Amino acid sequence: MKKVFTHIFVVLVNFYFLTYFVGIALMTLTMLTGPLNSWVGVIAMLFSLTASIIYQAMRSKFSLETIGELVICNHSKENILEQSKLFSITRIPLFILLLLTLAIGGNILDGLSEGQTFALGTIILFGILTATTFNGIKNFIRKPELLPIFMLISGLLLTGFAFKYSPNAQLTGDLMFNIYITLSVIWLIVGLIYKNKIAKTTNA
């Protein structure tokens, strides 16, 4: 059962990040073509999910390491439960917070389905968000320090302010702003806890 849940977790992490990249590409496309059909966002999400599942089912055939595999510290293509031990406490709360953060931030395609067009500034903003989130998570898992924690928090705060002052989010701007502020505080607390709970051994 643990193996099944681990595979599901990795699929979800890869799916959300792939959705980010696909979403940014489609947002850029709206600058050239105008609003996209509502089904484009749905198809893009299905594509990201399908690609993530196929990769996970055939992961032994690929040499690359996905963000999902990096998050669980798994470097073996044969055994997903073979993971390096980084923290001296359970990582479940950290993984739940990570999925929650990605799920909330993974609504990039919502605006595409609603027929919105995106300005260059908005696309750059989401690009920065994706880069800071990706690098913050990757670096925090490899070596939990203050810098990756603040990279994650900066990305969340940036997104929160973007929602607050976005003309396309007048009804939900304040709500999303408060959600991202709350996530930032939680990441600070959880990040500092795990930073201070580094395992003394490196083998699983």
Tab-separated table of C-alpha atoms in Angstrom:
chain	number	residue	atom	x	y	z
A	1	MET	CA	0.000	0.000	0.000
A	2	LYS	CA	2.857	2.364	0.800
A	3	LYS	CA	4.278	1.731	-2.663
A	4	VAL	CA	0.935	2.560	-4.310
A	5	PHE	CA	0.554	5.819	-2.395
A	6	THR	CA	4.140	6.771	-3.212
A	7	HIS	CA	3.511	6.266	-6.931
A	8	ILE	CA	0.316	8.342	-6.701
A	9	PHE	CA	2.142	11.136	-4.885
A	10	VAL	CA	4.903	11.262	-7.506
A	11	VAL	CA	2.330	11.272	-10.328
A	12	LEU	CA	0.492	14.205	-8.731
A	13	VAL	CA	3.655	16.259	-8.188
A	14	ASN	CA	4.777	15.661	-11.776
A	15	PHE	CA	1.263	16.406	-13.054
A	16	TYR	CA	1.036	19.761	-11.298
A	17	PHE	CA	4.452	20.899	-12.472
A	18	LEU	CA	3.828	19.760	-16.033
A	19	THR	CA	0.510	21.627	-15.913
A	20	TYR	CA	2.402	24.771	-14.908
A	21	PHE	CA	4.678	24.537	-17.957
A	22	VAL	CA	1.871	23.642	-20.371
A	23	GLY	CA	-0.246	26.456	-18.935
A	24	ILE	CA	2.484	29.046	-19.440
A	25	ALA	CA	2.952	27.867	-23.048
A	26	LEU	CA	-0.783	28.226	-23.719
A	27	MET	CA	-0.886	31.604	-21.991
A	28	THR	CA	1.851	32.745	-24.361
A	29	LEU	CA	-0.193	31.402	-27.274
A	30	THR	CA	-3.123	33.661	-26.343
A	31	MET	CA	-0.899	36.671	-27.024
A	32	LEU	CA	-0.714	35.550	-30.660
A	33	THR	CA	-4.104	33.962	-31.306
A	34	GLY	CA	-6.409	35.594	-28.770
A	35	PRO	CA	-8.764	33.602	-26.487
A	36	LEU	CA	-8.619	29.827	-26.795
A	37	ASN	CA	-11.595	27.485	-26.897
A	38	SER	CA	-12.757	26.358	-23.459
A	39	TRP	CA	-11.845	22.735	-24.160
A	40	VAL	CA	-8.153	23.563	-24.643
A	41	GLY	CA	-7.576	23.879	-20.898
A	42	VAL	CA	-9.310	20.564	-20.218
A	43	ILE	CA	-7.319	18.774	-22.913
A	44	ALA	CA	-4.087	20.291	-21.594
A	45	MET	CA	-4.801	18.986	-18.092
A	46	LEU	CA	-5.696	15.543	-19.428
A	47	PHE	CA	-2.484	15.548	-21.451
A	48	SER	CA	-0.416	16.442	-18.381
A	49	LEU	CA	-2.094	13.764	-16.274
A	50	THR	CA	-1.765	11.100	-18.971
A	51	ALA	CA	1.893	11.931	-19.590
A	52	SER	CA	2.621	11.757	-15.854
A	53	ILE	CA	0.915	8.380	-15.488
A	54	ILE	CA	2.641	6.919	-18.566
A	55	TYR	CA	6.020	8.104	-17.335
A	56	GLN	CA	5.416	6.593	-13.913
A	57	ALA	CA	4.392	3.265	-15.433
A	58	MET	CA	7.503	3.200	-17.636
A	59	ARG	CA	9.924	5.101	-15.381
A	60	SER	CA	12.532	2.338	-15.474
A	61	LYS	CA	13.050	3.077	-19.174
A	62	PHE	CA	13.985	6.724	-18.584
A	63	SER	CA	17.228	8.056	-17.160
A	64	LEU	CA	15.857	11.493	-16.271
A	65	GLU	CA	14.752	12.344	-12.753
A	66	THR	CA	11.447	14.141	-12.381
A	67	ILE	CA	10.582	16.674	-9.696
A	68	GLY	CA	8.324	14.071	-8.070
A	69	GLU	CA	11.229	11.649	-7.728
A	70	LEU	CA	13.476	14.405	-6.401
A	71	VAL	CA	10.898	15.322	-3.766
A	72	ILE	CA	10.812	11.791	-2.315
A	73	CYS	CA	14.613	11.449	-2.687
A	74	ASN	CA	14.261	8.383	-4.890
A	75	HIS	CA	17.140	7.745	-7.301
A	76	SER	CA	16.377	4.110	-8.090
A	77	LYS	CA	14.299	3.355	-11.170
A	78	GLU	CA	13.668	-0.187	-9.959
A	79	ASN	CA	12.403	0.442	-6.437
A	80	ILE	CA	10.479	3.624	-5.664
A	81	LEU	CA	10.681	2.903	-1.932
A	82	GLU	CA	14.464	3.090	-2.037
A	83	GLN	CA	14.837	6.638	-0.762
A	84	SER	CA	17.600	8.541	0.968
A	85	LYS	CA	16.737	9.503	4.528
A	86	LEU	CA	16.961	13.251	4.865
A	87	PHE	CA	14.763	14.072	7.853
A	88	SER	CA	14.583	12.387	11.245
A	89	ILE	CA	10.796	12.817	11.357
A	90	THR	CA	8.028	11.697	9.019
A	91	ARG	CA	7.735	13.638	5.764
A	92	ILE	CA	3.969	13.143	5.428
A	93	PRO	CA	3.011	16.659	6.696
A	94	LEU	CA	5.611	18.144	4.330
A	95	PHE	CA	4.237	16.160	1.391
A	96	ILE	CA	0.646	17.171	2.195
A	97	LEU	CA	1.658	20.844	2.354
A	98	LEU	CA	3.524	20.472	-0.918
A	99	LEU	CA	0.517	18.964	-2.710
A	100	LEU	CA	-1.776	21.614	-1.244
A	101	THR	CA	0.534	24.366	-2.469
A	102	LEU	CA	0.766	22.880	-5.966
A	103	ALA	CA	-2.981	22.247	-6.161
A	104	ILE	CA	-3.857	25.818	-5.188
A	105	GLY	CA	-1.271	27.239	-7.543
A	106	GLY	CA	-2.248	24.839	-10.316
A	107	ASN	CA	-5.266	26.843	-11.469
A	108	ILE	CA	-3.279	28.426	-14.286
A	109	LEU	CA	-5.503	26.745	-16.854
A	110	ASP	CA	-8.735	28.074	-15.315
A	111	GLY	CA	-8.362	31.414	-17.060
A	112	LEU	CA	-7.631	29.660	-20.341
A	113	SER	CA	-10.879	27.701	-20.093
A	114	GLU	CA	-12.716	30.958	-19.409
A	115	GLY	CA	-11.425	32.503	-22.636
A	116	GLN	CA	-8.988	34.952	-21.119
A	117	THR	CA	-5.997	36.412	-22.906
A	118	PHE	CA	-2.812	37.077	-20.980
A	119	ALA	CA	-0.424	40.014	-21.096
A	120	LEU	CA	3.326	39.519	-21.237
A	121	GLY	CA	3.701	40.740	-17.658
A	122	THR	CA	1.286	38.097	-16.368
A	123	ILE	CA	3.091	35.350	-18.268
A	124	ILE	CA	6.447	36.468	-16.893
A	125	LEU	CA	4.939	36.536	-13.404
A	126	PHE	CA	3.712	32.950	-13.640
A	127	GLY	CA	7.051	31.962	-15.155
A	128	ILE	CA	8.839	33.413	-12.135
A	129	LEU	CA	6.368	31.654	-9.838
A	130	THR	CA	7.024	28.303	-11.511
A	131	ALA	CA	10.803	28.784	-11.425
A	132	THR	CA	10.919	29.850	-7.771
A	133	THR	CA	8.560	27.054	-6.701
A	134	PHE	CA	10.492	24.403	-8.651
A	135	ASN	CA	13.905	25.528	-7.424
A	136	GLY	CA	12.694	26.208	-3.896
A	137	ILE	CA	11.259	22.702	-3.519
A	138	LYS	CA	14.219	21.016	-5.231
A	139	ASN	CA	16.807	22.844	-3.143
A	140	PHE	CA	14.871	22.454	0.109
A	141	ILE	CA	14.644	18.688	-0.354
A	142	ARG	CA	18.330	18.399	-1.240
A	143	LYS	CA	19.579	20.708	1.502
A	144	PRO	CA	16.995	22.326	3.792
A	145	GLU	CA	18.197	25.867	4.402
A	146	LEU	CA	16.661	29.300	4.746
A	147	LEU	CA	17.214	30.291	1.103
A	148	PRO	CA	14.905	27.678	-0.496
A	149	ILE	CA	12.311	28.336	2.214
A	150	PHE	CA	12.283	32.022	1.341
A	151	MET	CA	12.234	31.184	-2.371
A	152	LEU	CA	8.995	29.272	-1.810
A	153	ILE	CA	7.545	32.020	0.355
A	154	SER	CA	8.494	34.687	-2.191
A	155	GLY	CA	6.734	32.784	-4.963
A	156	LEU	CA	3.595	32.434	-2.854
A	157	LEU	CA	3.569	36.097	-1.844
A	158	LEU	CA	4.145	37.166	-5.433
A	159	THR	CA	1.180	35.110	-6.576
A	160	GLY	CA	-0.977	36.396	-3.735
A	161	PHE	CA	-0.366	40.027	-4.672
A	162	ALA	CA	-0.937	39.180	-8.340
A	163	PHE	CA	-4.401	37.844	-7.486
A	164	LYS	CA	-5.180	40.782	-5.202
A	165	TYR	CA	-4.539	43.378	-7.896
A	166	SER	CA	-5.595	41.388	-10.956
A	167	PRO	CA	-8.566	42.834	-12.884
A	168	ASN	CA	-9.518	39.256	-13.827
A	169	ALA	CA	-9.878	38.200	-10.186
A	170	GLN	CA	-11.977	40.985	-8.698
A	171	LEU	CA	-14.326	38.601	-6.885
A	172	THR	CA	-11.730	36.145	-5.586
A	173	GLY	CA	-8.644	38.360	-5.382
A	174	ASP	CA	-8.806	39.055	-1.642
A	175	LEU	CA	-9.670	35.432	-0.833
A	176	MET	CA	-6.759	34.065	-2.876
A	177	PHE	CA	-4.462	36.710	-1.382
A	178	ASN	CA	-5.337	35.529	2.140
A	179	ILE	CA	-4.863	31.880	1.121
A	180	TYR	CA	-1.387	32.551	-0.255
A	181	ILE	CA	-0.423	34.595	2.797
A	182	THR	CA	-1.548	31.718	5.021
A	183	LEU	CA	0.428	29.217	2.932
A	184	SER	CA	3.502	31.428	3.238
A	185	VAL	CA	3.267	31.443	7.033
A	186	ILE	CA	2.724	27.671	7.137
A	187	TRP	CA	5.727	27.088	4.842
A	188	LEU	CA	7.881	29.258	7.107
A	189	ILE	CA	6.875	27.273	10.198
A	190	VAL	CA	7.057	23.835	8.570
A	191	GLY	CA	10.258	24.698	6.718
A	192	LEU	CA	12.016	25.731	9.923
A	193	ILE	CA	10.815	22.582	11.696
A	194	TYR	CA	12.171	20.287	8.992
A	195	LYS	CA	15.340	22.354	8.681
A	196	ASN	CA	16.069	21.510	12.300
A	197	LYS	CA	15.155	17.816	11.909
A	198	ILE	CA	17.915	16.676	9.589
A	199	ALA	CA	18.648	12.956	9.848
A	200	LYS	CA	22.068	11.881	11.054
A	201	THR	CA	22.237	9.096	8.459
A	202	THR	CA	21.846	9.420	4.713
A	203	ASN	CA	20.665	5.913	3.882
A	204	ALA	CA	17.041	4.840	3.953
